[in-house]
Short mmCIF file of C-alpha atoms in Angstrom, two decimals:
data_model
loop_
_atom_site.label_atom_id
_atom_site.label_comp_id
_atom_site.label_asym_id
_atom_site.label_seq_id
_atom_site.Cartn_x
_atom_site.Cartn_y
_atom_site.Cartn_z
CA UNK A 1 -6.70 -18.65 -156.95
CA UNK A 2 -6.49 -18.00 -153.20
CA UNK A 3 -9.41 -15.54 -153.45
CA UNK A 4 -11.76 -17.83 -155.40
CA UNK A 5 -10.78 -21.47 -154.74
CA UNK A 6 -9.49 -24.48 -156.63
CA UNK A 7 -10.49 -25.35 -160.20
CA UNK A 8 -10.32 -28.96 -161.39
CA UNK A 9 -9.97 -28.80 -165.17
CA UNK A 10 -10.50 -31.78 -167.50
CA UNK A 11 -8.80 -31.12 -170.88
CA UNK A 12 -9.78 -32.88 -174.12
CA UNK A 13 -7.83 -32.11 -177.29
CA UNK A 14 -8.76 -32.62 -180.93
CA UNK A 15 -12.10 -32.16 -182.71
CA UNK A 16 -14.72 -33.12 -180.14
CA UNK A 17 -18.08 -34.74 -180.84
CA UNK A 18 -20.86 -36.24 -178.76
CA UNK A 19 -23.25 -38.80 -180.17
CA UNK A 20 -25.05 -41.05 -177.65
CA UNK A 21 -26.17 -43.38 -180.46
CA UNK A 22 -22.51 -44.01 -181.33
CA UNK A 23 -21.40 -44.66 -177.77
CA UNK A 24 -20.86 -41.17 -176.37
CA UNK A 25 -17.90 -38.83 -176.77
CA UNK A 26 -15.16 -38.94 -179.41
CA UNK A 27 -12.09 -36.96 -180.48
CA UNK A 28 -10.55 -36.67 -183.94
CA UNK A 29 -6.81 -35.93 -184.01
CA UNK A 30 -4.94 -33.92 -186.63
CA UNK A 31 -4.39 -37.07 -188.70
CA UNK A 32 -8.13 -37.69 -188.92
CA UNK A 33 -8.09 -40.69 -186.59
CA UNK A 34 -11.15 -41.06 -184.33
CA UNK A 35 -10.70 -41.98 -180.65
CA UNK A 36 -13.46 -42.77 -178.19
CA UNK A 37 -13.08 -40.72 -175.00
CA UNK A 38 -14.70 -40.77 -171.59
CA UNK A 39 -17.40 -38.27 -170.64
CA UNK A 40 -15.23 -35.21 -169.77
CA UNK A 41 -17.82 -33.67 -167.44
CA UNK A 42 -18.22 -36.89 -165.47
CA UNK A 43 -14.42 -37.15 -165.25
CA UNK A 44 -14.16 -33.57 -163.98
CA UNK A 45 -16.75 -34.20 -161.25
CA UNK A 46 -15.03 -37.47 -160.29
CA UNK A 47 -11.64 -35.76 -160.02
CA UNK A 48 -13.19 -33.04 -157.85
CA UNK A 49 -14.60 -35.61 -155.44
CA UNK A 50 -11.28 -37.46 -155.34
CA UNK A 51 -9.42 -34.28 -154.45
CA UNK A 52 -12.04 -33.48 -151.82
CA UNK A 53 -11.40 -36.84 -150.12
CA UNK A 54 -7.65 -36.25 -150.21
CA UNK A 55 -8.00 -32.81 -148.66
CA UNK A 56 -10.29 -34.19 -145.95
CA UNK A 57 -7.99 -37.07 -145.03
CA UNK A 58 -4.39 -35.93 -145.63
CA UNK A 59 -2.81 -34.90 -142.30
CA UNK A 60 -1.43 -31.65 -143.71
CA UNK A 61 -4.69 -30.38 -145.25
CA UNK A 62 -7.26 -31.92 -142.89
CA UNK A 63 -7.23 -28.92 -140.48
CA UNK A 64 -8.05 -26.59 -143.40
CA UNK A 65 -10.50 -28.86 -145.28
CA UNK A 66 -13.41 -26.42 -144.92
CA UNK A 67 -11.30 -23.59 -146.38
CA UNK A 68 -10.93 -25.25 -149.77
CA UNK A 69 -13.64 -24.27 -152.26
CA UNK A 70 -13.68 -26.69 -155.20
CA UNK A 71 -15.17 -26.17 -158.67
CA UNK A 72 -14.82 -28.16 -161.91
CA UNK A 73 -14.65 -27.26 -165.59
CA UNK A 74 -13.88 -28.82 -168.98
CA UNK A 75 -11.55 -27.42 -171.64
CA UNK A 76 -11.72 -28.09 -175.41
CA UNK A 77 -8.72 -26.00 -176.53
CA UNK A 78 -8.91 -27.01 -180.23
CA UNK A 79 -12.57 -26.22 -180.99
CA UNK A 80 -15.18 -23.46 -180.58
CA UNK A 81 -18.03 -24.37 -178.26
CA UNK A 82 -19.89 -21.06 -177.76
CA UNK A 83 -23.62 -21.47 -178.35
CA UNK A 84 -23.38 -25.28 -178.63
CA UNK A 85 -25.57 -27.26 -176.24
CA UNK A 86 -23.37 -30.04 -174.87
CA UNK A 87 -25.83 -31.39 -172.29
CA UNK A 88 -27.50 -30.31 -169.08
CA UNK A 89 -24.28 -30.95 -167.13
CA UNK A 90 -22.30 -28.60 -169.42
CA UNK A 91 -23.13 -25.12 -168.14
CA UNK A 92 -21.42 -22.64 -170.52
CA UNK A 93 -19.60 -21.03 -167.59
CA UNK A 94 -17.60 -24.22 -167.00
CA UNK A 95 -16.73 -24.86 -170.66
CA UNK A 96 -13.43 -23.44 -171.94
CA UNK A 97 -12.82 -23.55 -175.70
CA UNK A 98 -10.29 -22.23 -178.21
CA UNK A 99 -11.57 -18.68 -177.80
CA UNK A 100 -11.09 -18.92 -174.04
CA UNK A 101 -7.36 -19.40 -174.57
CA UNK A 102 -7.10 -15.67 -175.46
CA UNK A 103 -8.15 -14.74 -171.90
CA UNK A 104 -7.37 -17.82 -169.85
CA UNK A 105 -7.40 -16.00 -166.53
CA UNK A 106 -10.84 -14.58 -167.18
CA UNK A 107 -12.13 -18.01 -168.26
CA UNK A 108 -10.81 -19.61 -165.08
CA UNK A 109 -12.35 -16.90 -162.90
CA UNK A 110 -15.68 -17.35 -164.71
CA UNK A 111 -15.57 -21.11 -164.10
CA UNK A 112 -14.73 -20.62 -160.42
CA UNK A 113 -17.62 -18.23 -159.98
CA UNK A 114 -18.03 -15.71 -157.23
CA UNK A 115 -16.91 -16.95 -153.81
CA UNK A 116 -18.64 -16.09 -150.52
CA UNK A 117 -17.84 -12.65 -149.17
CA UNK A 118 -14.50 -12.54 -147.36
CA UNK A 119 -13.37 -15.89 -148.75
CA UNK A 120 -9.62 -16.47 -148.94
CA UNK A 121 -7.30 -19.49 -148.62
CA UNK A 122 -4.87 -18.37 -145.94
CA UNK A 123 -1.12 -18.85 -146.15
CA UNK A 124 -0.99 -22.01 -144.00
CA UNK A 125 -3.82 -23.69 -145.91
CA UNK A 126 -2.24 -22.76 -149.25
CA UNK A 127 1.13 -24.16 -148.13
CA UNK A 128 -0.48 -27.42 -147.04
CA UNK A 129 -2.25 -27.65 -150.42
CA UNK A 130 1.01 -27.18 -152.33
CA UNK A 131 2.72 -29.82 -150.18
CA UNK A 132 -0.07 -32.30 -150.98
CA UNK A 133 -0.23 -31.62 -154.74
CA UNK A 134 3.44 -30.88 -155.43
CA UNK A 135 5.43 -32.46 -152.57
CA UNK A 136 9.10 -31.79 -152.19
CA UNK A 137 10.80 -35.16 -152.41
CA UNK A 138 14.23 -36.53 -153.18
CA UNK A 139 14.47 -40.15 -154.28
CA UNK A 140 17.61 -41.67 -152.72
CA UNK A 141 19.92 -44.19 -154.26
CA UNK A 142 18.56 -47.74 -153.79
CA UNK A 143 20.93 -48.58 -150.94
CA UNK A 144 20.04 -51.49 -148.68
CA UNK A 145 16.33 -51.39 -149.46
CA UNK A 146 17.05 -51.54 -153.19
CA UNK A 147 19.31 -54.52 -152.61
CA UNK A 148 16.52 -56.20 -150.68
CA UNK A 149 14.01 -55.76 -153.53
CA UNK A 150 16.49 -57.23 -156.00
CA UNK A 151 17.28 -60.12 -153.66
CA UNK A 152 13.61 -60.98 -153.14
CA UNK A 153 13.05 -61.08 -156.89
CA UNK A 154 15.86 -63.61 -157.24
CA UNK A 155 14.37 -65.78 -154.47
CA UNK A 156 10.99 -65.85 -156.25
CA UNK A 157 12.64 -67.05 -159.46
CA UNK A 158 14.66 -69.74 -157.69
CA UNK A 159 11.66 -71.01 -155.70
CA UNK A 160 9.50 -71.38 -158.81
CA UNK A 161 12.35 -73.28 -160.41
CA UNK A 162 12.02 -75.86 -157.60
CA UNK A 163 8.59 -76.92 -158.87
CA UNK A 164 10.25 -79.18 -161.42
CA UNK A 165 11.09 -81.58 -158.57
CA UNK A 166 7.39 -82.23 -158.04
CA UNK A 167 7.16 -83.13 -161.72
CA UNK A 168 9.87 -85.76 -161.17
CA UNK A 169 7.89 -87.19 -158.26
CA UNK A 170 4.44 -86.94 -159.85
CA UNK A 171 4.07 -90.71 -160.13
CA UNK A 172 5.08 -91.28 -156.51
CA UNK A 173 2.01 -91.46 -154.22
CA UNK A 174 4.31 -91.47 -151.18
CA UNK A 175 7.53 -89.61 -150.63
CA UNK A 176 9.62 -88.18 -147.83
CA UNK A 177 11.59 -85.12 -148.87
CA UNK A 178 14.44 -83.80 -146.73
CA UNK A 179 16.25 -80.53 -147.16
CA UNK A 180 18.05 -77.83 -145.20
CA UNK A 181 16.58 -74.50 -144.21
CA UNK A 182 15.93 -72.40 -147.28
CA UNK A 183 15.68 -75.32 -149.70
CA UNK A 184 12.04 -74.59 -150.48
CA UNK A 185 10.43 -77.50 -148.62
CA UNK A 186 7.42 -75.54 -147.44
CA UNK A 187 6.89 -73.93 -150.84
CA UNK A 188 7.07 -77.34 -152.50
CA UNK A 189 4.62 -78.70 -149.93
CA UNK A 190 2.22 -75.84 -150.69
CA UNK A 191 2.58 -76.37 -154.43
CA UNK A 192 1.94 -80.12 -154.04
CA UNK A 193 -1.20 -79.38 -152.02
CA UNK A 194 -2.33 -76.87 -154.65
CA UNK A 195 -1.88 -79.40 -157.46
CA UNK A 196 -3.80 -82.07 -155.57
CA UNK A 197 -6.68 -79.65 -154.90
CA UNK A 198 -6.85 -78.83 -158.62
CA UNK A 199 -7.14 -82.58 -159.24
CA UNK A 200 -10.29 -82.57 -157.10
CA UNK A 201 -8.78 -84.29 -154.07
CA UNK A 202 -9.62 -83.49 -150.48
CA UNK A 203 -6.28 -82.41 -148.99
CA UNK A 204 -4.96 -82.12 -145.44
CA UNK A 205 -1.91 -79.90 -144.90
CA UNK A 206 -0.45 -80.30 -141.43
CA UNK A 207 2.72 -79.23 -139.66
CA UNK A 208 4.01 -78.68 -136.11
CA UNK A 209 4.04 -74.90 -135.68
CA UNK A 210 0.76 -73.01 -135.41
CA UNK A 211 2.25 -69.84 -136.91
CA UNK A 212 3.43 -71.78 -139.96
CA UNK A 213 -0.01 -73.38 -140.37
CA UNK A 214 -1.64 -69.94 -140.23
CA UNK A 215 0.71 -68.62 -142.90
CA UNK A 216 0.24 -71.66 -145.18
CA UNK A 217 -3.54 -71.43 -144.83
CA UNK A 218 -3.54 -67.80 -145.97
CA UNK A 219 -1.11 -68.53 -148.80
CA UNK A 220 -3.31 -71.35 -150.14
CA UNK A 221 -6.45 -69.25 -149.69
CA UNK A 222 -4.85 -66.40 -151.62
CA UNK A 223 -3.64 -68.57 -154.50
CA UNK A 224 -6.64 -70.89 -154.80
CA UNK A 225 -9.37 -68.35 -154.17
CA UNK A 226 -12.85 -69.31 -152.94
CA UNK A 227 -13.21 -72.98 -153.89
CA UNK A 228 -15.49 -75.74 -152.67
CA UNK A 229 -12.75 -78.27 -151.83
CA UNK A 230 -10.40 -75.88 -150.00
CA UNK A 231 -7.55 -77.71 -148.24
CA UNK A 232 -7.81 -78.33 -144.50
CA UNK A 233 -4.76 -76.61 -142.98
CA UNK A 234 -3.92 -76.98 -139.28
CA UNK A 235 -0.93 -77.82 -137.16
CA UNK A 236 -1.10 -81.23 -135.47
CA UNK A 237 -2.35 -80.14 -132.04
CA UNK A 238 -4.97 -77.69 -133.33
CA UNK A 239 -6.22 -80.37 -135.71
CA UNK A 240 -6.42 -82.91 -132.87
CA UNK A 241 -8.39 -80.48 -130.68
CA UNK A 242 -10.81 -79.66 -133.51
CA UNK A 243 -11.56 -83.32 -134.22
CA UNK A 244 -11.95 -84.12 -130.51
CA UNK A 245 -14.30 -81.20 -129.88
CA UNK A 246 -16.38 -82.07 -132.97
CA UNK A 247 -16.71 -85.60 -131.56
CA UNK A 248 -17.91 -84.21 -128.21
CA UNK A 249 -14.74 -85.09 -126.30
CA UNK A 250 -14.27 -82.78 -123.33
CA UNK A 251 -10.69 -81.51 -123.10
CA UNK A 252 -9.08 -79.50 -120.29
CA UNK A 253 -7.98 -75.93 -121.00
CA UNK A 254 -4.18 -75.85 -121.51
CA UNK A 255 -4.12 -72.09 -120.95
CA UNK A 256 -4.59 -72.59 -117.22
CA UNK A 257 -2.06 -75.43 -116.92
CA UNK A 258 1.45 -75.36 -115.50
CA UNK A 259 4.40 -75.92 -117.82
CA UNK A 260 4.63 -79.59 -116.81
CA UNK A 261 0.89 -80.11 -117.19
CA UNK A 262 0.96 -78.60 -120.67
CA UNK A 263 3.70 -81.00 -121.68
CA UNK A 264 1.61 -83.94 -120.52
CA UNK A 265 -1.48 -82.56 -122.27
CA UNK A 266 0.15 -82.02 -125.69
CA UNK A 267 2.37 -85.12 -125.63
CA UNK A 268 0.03 -87.68 -124.08
CA UNK A 269 -3.56 -86.75 -123.24
CA UNK A 270 -4.49 -84.95 -126.48
CA UNK A 271 -2.85 -87.47 -128.86
CA UNK A 272 -4.51 -90.38 -127.04
CA UNK A 273 -7.92 -88.71 -127.27
CA UNK A 274 -7.31 -87.93 -130.94
CA UNK A 275 -6.45 -91.57 -131.71
CA UNK A 276 -9.76 -92.70 -130.23
CA UNK A 277 -11.68 -90.15 -132.32
CA UNK A 278 -9.86 -90.99 -135.56
CA UNK A 279 -10.88 -94.63 -135.31
CA UNK A 280 -14.57 -93.71 -135.54
CA UNK A 281 -14.44 -91.04 -138.27
CA UNK A 282 -16.69 -91.48 -141.31
CA UNK A 283 -15.49 -91.23 -144.91
CA UNK A 284 -16.38 -87.55 -145.43
CA UNK A 285 -14.09 -86.54 -142.56
CA UNK A 286 -11.05 -88.24 -144.07
CA UNK A 287 -8.72 -87.14 -146.86
CA UNK A 288 -7.53 -88.28 -150.28
CA UNK A 289 -4.09 -86.78 -149.67
CA UNK A 290 -1.98 -85.60 -146.74
CA UNK A 291 0.94 -83.19 -146.90
CA UNK A 292 3.00 -82.90 -143.71
CA UNK A 293 5.67 -80.23 -143.20
CA UNK A 294 8.14 -80.08 -140.28
CA UNK A 295 8.03 -83.88 -140.12
CA UNK A 296 11.11 -83.95 -137.88
CA UNK A 297 9.04 -82.55 -134.99
CA UNK A 298 6.30 -85.19 -135.04
CA UNK A 299 6.31 -87.88 -132.39
CA UNK A 300 6.36 -91.45 -133.70
CA UNK A 301 2.86 -92.18 -132.36
CA UNK A 302 1.36 -89.08 -133.99
CA UNK A 303 1.98 -90.53 -137.44
CA UNK A 304 -0.50 -93.30 -136.62
CA UNK A 305 -3.21 -90.66 -136.12
CA UNK A 306 -2.23 -88.67 -139.21
CA UNK A 307 -1.99 -91.64 -141.55
CA UNK A 308 -5.34 -92.96 -140.28
CA UNK A 309 -6.97 -89.80 -141.66
CA UNK A 310 -6.42 -91.08 -145.22
CA UNK A 311 -9.45 -92.56 -146.93
CA UNK A 312 -7.15 -95.14 -148.45
CA UNK A 313 -4.09 -95.60 -146.18
CA UNK A 314 -2.53 -97.99 -148.71
CA UNK A 315 -2.95 -95.95 -151.91
CA UNK A 316 -3.62 -92.38 -150.74
CA UNK A 317 -1.11 -89.61 -151.42
CA UNK A 318 1.18 -88.98 -148.45
CA UNK A 319 4.15 -86.57 -148.60
CA UNK A 320 6.38 -85.65 -145.66
CA UNK A 321 8.84 -82.74 -145.77
CA UNK A 322 11.45 -82.50 -143.03
CA UNK A 323 14.90 -81.34 -141.91
CA UNK A 324 16.49 -83.30 -139.08
CA UNK A 325 18.81 -80.36 -138.41
CA UNK A 326 15.75 -78.35 -137.34
CA UNK A 327 14.54 -80.92 -134.81
CA UNK A 328 14.09 -78.78 -131.68
CA UNK A 329 12.44 -81.43 -129.51
CA UNK A 330 13.75 -84.52 -127.77
CA UNK A 331 12.11 -86.92 -130.17
CA UNK A 332 13.74 -89.38 -132.50
CA UNK A 333 13.07 -89.24 -136.24
CA UNK A 334 10.58 -92.00 -137.04
CA UNK A 335 8.77 -91.39 -140.33
CA UNK A 336 6.00 -93.74 -141.48
CA UNK A 337 7.15 -93.79 -145.10
CA UNK A 338 9.72 -96.45 -145.87
CA UNK A 339 12.63 -96.35 -148.30
CA UNK A 340 15.14 -93.59 -148.84
CA UNK A 341 14.29 -89.90 -148.66
CA UNK A 342 14.72 -87.46 -151.52
CA UNK A 343 17.16 -84.74 -150.50
CA UNK A 344 16.98 -81.12 -151.60
CA UNK A 345 20.56 -79.91 -151.56
CA UNK A 346 20.26 -76.22 -152.55
CA UNK A 347 19.53 -73.26 -150.30
CA UNK A 348 17.34 -70.82 -152.23
CA UNK A 349 16.18 -68.50 -149.45
CA UNK A 350 19.28 -67.14 -147.72
CA UNK A 351 22.05 -65.03 -149.16
CA UNK A 352 25.31 -66.91 -149.49
CA UNK A 353 26.84 -64.97 -146.59
CA UNK A 354 23.95 -65.85 -144.23
CA UNK A 355 24.07 -69.45 -145.46
CA UNK A 356 27.76 -69.66 -144.59
CA UNK A 357 27.16 -68.56 -140.99
CA UNK A 358 24.11 -70.82 -140.47
CA UNK A 359 25.80 -73.89 -141.93
CA UNK A 360 28.40 -73.85 -139.15
CA UNK A 361 25.65 -75.46 -137.08
CA UNK A 362 24.47 -77.96 -139.74
CA UNK A 363 25.31 -81.65 -139.41
CA UNK A 364 26.89 -81.78 -142.87
CA UNK A 365 27.51 -78.47 -144.59
CA UNK A 366 29.23 -80.18 -147.53
CA UNK A 367 25.89 -81.59 -148.73
CA UNK A 368 24.28 -78.15 -149.17
CA UNK A 369 25.07 -75.32 -151.58
CA UNK A 370 23.61 -71.82 -151.74
CA UNK A 371 22.19 -70.45 -155.01
CA UNK A 372 21.04 -67.05 -153.76
CA UNK A 373 22.88 -63.74 -154.22
CA UNK A 374 25.99 -63.08 -152.17
CA UNK A 375 24.34 -60.45 -149.95
CA UNK A 376 25.67 -58.36 -147.10
CA UNK A 377 28.01 -59.72 -144.48
CA UNK A 378 26.13 -60.65 -141.28
CA UNK A 379 26.96 -58.49 -138.28
CA UNK A 380 27.89 -60.51 -135.21
CA UNK A 381 28.30 -58.21 -132.21
CA UNK A 382 29.28 -59.99 -128.95
CA UNK A 383 27.61 -57.42 -126.72
CA UNK A 384 27.42 -57.93 -122.98
CA UNK A 385 24.11 -58.42 -121.17
CA UNK A 386 24.17 -54.96 -119.59
CA UNK A 387 24.34 -53.25 -123.00
CA UNK A 388 22.01 -55.61 -124.89
CA UNK A 389 18.91 -53.43 -124.71
CA UNK A 390 20.68 -50.26 -125.80
CA UNK A 391 22.39 -52.19 -128.62
CA UNK A 392 19.02 -53.41 -129.89
CA UNK A 393 17.60 -49.88 -129.81
CA UNK A 394 20.54 -48.55 -131.84
CA UNK A 395 20.40 -51.46 -134.30
CA UNK A 396 16.70 -51.00 -135.02
CA UNK A 397 17.05 -47.21 -135.22
CA UNK A 398 19.82 -47.59 -137.81
CA UNK A 399 17.65 -49.92 -139.89
CA UNK A 400 14.54 -47.75 -139.94
CA UNK A 401 16.29 -44.38 -140.28
CA UNK A 402 15.57 -42.58 -143.55
CA UNK A 403 19.10 -41.44 -144.33
CA UNK A 404 21.09 -42.69 -147.30
CA UNK A 405 18.37 -44.96 -148.65
CA UNK A 406 18.53 -47.25 -145.61
CA UNK A 407 14.91 -47.13 -144.49
CA UNK A 408 13.22 -50.44 -143.74
CA UNK A 409 9.75 -50.86 -142.33
CA UNK A 410 9.31 -52.44 -138.89
CA UNK A 411 7.34 -55.25 -140.57
CA UNK A 412 10.51 -56.38 -142.37
CA UNK A 413 12.36 -56.93 -139.09
CA UNK A 414 11.98 -59.71 -136.55
CA UNK A 415 13.87 -60.11 -133.27
CA UNK A 416 14.49 -63.76 -132.36
CA UNK A 417 15.50 -65.21 -129.01
CA UNK A 418 15.93 -68.81 -127.80
CA UNK A 419 14.25 -67.76 -124.56
CA UNK A 420 10.53 -67.66 -123.83
CA UNK A 421 8.65 -64.41 -123.31
CA UNK A 422 8.60 -65.17 -119.60
CA UNK A 423 12.39 -65.56 -119.35
CA UNK A 424 13.62 -63.06 -121.93
CA UNK A 425 14.85 -59.65 -120.81
CA UNK A 426 12.69 -58.18 -123.58
CA UNK A 427 9.04 -57.78 -122.67
CA UNK A 428 5.94 -57.04 -124.72
CA UNK A 429 5.57 -53.34 -125.49
CA UNK A 430 9.16 -52.51 -124.64
CA UNK A 431 10.34 -49.32 -126.43
CA UNK A 432 13.09 -49.80 -129.00
CA UNK A 433 13.65 -46.26 -130.25
CA UNK A 434 11.29 -43.41 -131.10
CA UNK A 435 7.70 -44.60 -131.15
CA UNK A 436 8.66 -48.20 -131.98
CA UNK A 437 7.93 -50.99 -129.51
CA UNK A 438 8.48 -54.73 -129.37
CA UNK A 439 5.51 -57.04 -129.75
CA UNK A 440 5.30 -60.70 -128.75
CA UNK A 441 1.82 -60.74 -130.26
CA UNK A 442 0.58 -59.96 -133.77
CA UNK A 443 2.49 -56.87 -134.83
CA UNK A 444 0.54 -53.71 -135.56
CA UNK A 445 1.88 -50.46 -137.08
CA UNK A 446 4.74 -49.09 -135.02
CA UNK A 447 5.62 -52.50 -133.59
CA UNK A 448 8.64 -54.74 -134.21
CA UNK A 449 7.97 -58.46 -133.81
CA UNK A 450 9.91 -60.45 -131.24
CA UNK A 451 9.54 -64.21 -131.32
CA UNK A 452 10.89 -67.33 -129.68
CA UNK A 453 13.03 -69.36 -132.11
CA UNK A 454 10.80 -72.40 -131.64
CA UNK A 455 7.67 -70.45 -132.61
CA UNK A 456 9.29 -68.89 -135.68
CA UNK A 457 10.63 -72.13 -137.13
CA UNK A 458 9.38 -72.59 -140.68
CA UNK A 459 8.94 -68.83 -141.16
CA UNK A 460 11.30 -66.14 -142.41
CA UNK A 461 11.95 -62.40 -142.44
CA UNK A 462 14.15 -60.14 -144.57
CA UNK A 463 16.04 -58.94 -141.49
CA UNK A 464 16.59 -61.04 -138.37
CA UNK A 465 18.18 -59.74 -135.18
CA UNK A 466 19.14 -62.67 -132.94
CA UNK A 467 19.43 -61.74 -129.26
CA UNK A 468 20.37 -63.80 -126.20
CA UNK A 469 22.00 -66.55 -128.32
CA UNK A 470 24.07 -67.74 -125.37
CA UNK A 471 20.84 -69.01 -123.78
CA UNK A 472 20.24 -71.66 -126.44
CA UNK A 473 19.60 -74.99 -124.76
CA UNK A 474 22.93 -76.85 -124.64
CA UNK A 475 21.55 -80.25 -125.68
CA UNK A 476 20.04 -78.77 -128.86
CA UNK A 477 22.40 -75.84 -129.34
CA UNK A 478 23.32 -76.64 -132.96
CA UNK A 479 19.71 -77.06 -134.04
CA UNK A 480 18.43 -73.94 -132.26
CA UNK A 481 21.16 -71.66 -133.61
CA UNK A 482 20.88 -73.19 -137.09
CA UNK A 483 17.13 -72.49 -137.15
CA UNK A 484 17.54 -68.97 -135.75
CA UNK A 485 20.32 -67.88 -138.10
CA UNK A 486 18.66 -69.32 -141.20
CA UNK A 487 15.40 -67.35 -140.71
CA UNK A 488 17.02 -64.24 -142.25
CA UNK A 489 16.66 -63.97 -146.01
CA UNK A 490 18.54 -60.71 -146.57
CA UNK A 491 20.42 -59.43 -143.52
CA UNK A 492 21.42 -61.08 -140.25
CA UNK A 493 22.49 -59.33 -137.05
CA UNK A 494 23.53 -61.16 -133.88
CA UNK A 495 23.62 -59.31 -130.55
CA UNK A 496 25.35 -61.57 -128.05
CA UNK A 497 27.88 -64.36 -127.95
CA UNK A 498 27.50 -67.14 -130.50
CA UNK A 499 28.70 -70.41 -129.05
CA UNK A 500 31.03 -72.49 -131.22
CA UNK A 501 29.32 -75.39 -133.00
CA UNK A 502 28.88 -78.50 -130.91
CA UNK A 503 29.83 -82.03 -131.95
CA UNK A 504 28.22 -82.93 -135.24
CA UNK A 505 26.83 -86.33 -136.08
CA UNK A 506 28.03 -88.21 -139.13
CA UNK A 507 26.60 -87.21 -142.48
CA UNK A 508 24.34 -89.29 -144.66
CA UNK A 509 25.97 -91.64 -147.13
CA UNK A 510 25.13 -93.08 -150.53
CA UNK A 511 23.63 -89.92 -152.01
CA UNK A 512 22.74 -89.80 -155.67
CA UNK A 513 22.07 -86.39 -157.26
CA UNK A 514 19.22 -85.78 -159.70
CA UNK A 515 19.28 -82.13 -160.82
CA UNK A 516 19.77 -80.91 -157.26
CA UNK A 517 17.35 -83.46 -155.78
CA UNK A 518 19.18 -86.19 -153.87
CA UNK A 519 17.94 -89.66 -153.07
CA UNK A 520 19.78 -90.94 -150.01
CA UNK A 521 20.20 -94.35 -148.45
CA UNK A 522 19.93 -92.81 -144.99
CA UNK A 523 18.59 -89.52 -143.65
CA UNK A 524 21.08 -87.02 -142.20
CA UNK A 525 21.44 -87.22 -138.44
CA UNK A 526 21.70 -84.08 -136.35
#
């Protein structure tokens, strides 16, 4: 009633009774069955407060929040309540019963009471209220976003199916497990760490990329909850710095170093300091088990430091997961675990169409099959440098537009480039259509992430837009493009000229298949 306000009405049908000794309120239906019900007056007050918060905070109604007069009432349409004392909270004016149904308008006006003189909800405030309570909406056909939801559900099922491989290796205290992008290496590594924690072991999970370590840490924290023996999760260099600082070793600040000085710091100075510290660690600082992901990016000498962190280097659990095709640094592959690696041969993360494009840059595409859904065809647009920025704006605008069920959120999109932030034509905060901007940092609402391929290795996004692909370093072109293209789980767009695959090294030989898990006599060479 625009002249009196808004009435929040809690309705309870059936024969109503209230007996605190029996647990409160109850209703008897027409079949004689008794149901316990919540306190209707408390519910009415709670609903009123909820609506008040909505009116205060919703953008449409916030300007008119003081214009909305709210009252509550309770209706018992199947019984007579006149003259019955229902409790101090049940003023007769706010109780509607069967008799009230004969003059419902009068009963509602009585419950609303007399408003202040001159009170009225104006037209704009009333329109905003209707839009909040009964919004006009049209649910589109699923379109691309619906396909994405279905695709993600299939990936979850396939990834959980991979856990059986850990069962096969449960009696192996040491193992090196190789697999292409999308084969579930990181998820298997996380699951192995989780199982070891549940066994009461102190676990170290390490990798090369800081962003991957941050993601794994949160994933394990979410799945394990607050536990006493939480796994220690850090990438190699952060771990080395933490141990050195705890030991009182003074380290220079790499943030103020030149590019060449940083290389010397991370490749020589820090590892050497870490090795000295590791030698003097006491038992409580070491681990029962170590899980290492991105093993292809570790320098040979680093493994000495990592393995030394085991309480029992001979018998402790040590698993290394790696993909030599994702080796983006000029280091050879020297793993400290002997024997043949176990090979994961199935891509579970990418659609088959994305897999097909990425595998052009793999050392041996014949060894890997894709189990995911077919998916959309990747869009490869060889745009010129002078139209690259406008092409990115149009591409992102098309993805986030709301027409024809095609709306994606900016958080589902990542822009990848083989160039650094310093050398890329795309800078932090650069507008990419409407209010959207690019962010090289942690993305906030209204921002689309842009990342260097190196920094995003090990991570994924539903939609990847690869820009500046022609700037991939020639010596590692295959690996860089393979990593970049395989980050997309649902849709891949390339803006620029994709170079043809370079010369591929020979594939591994002597592979024996065990339910999709291969055990090879030699690791694949990139």
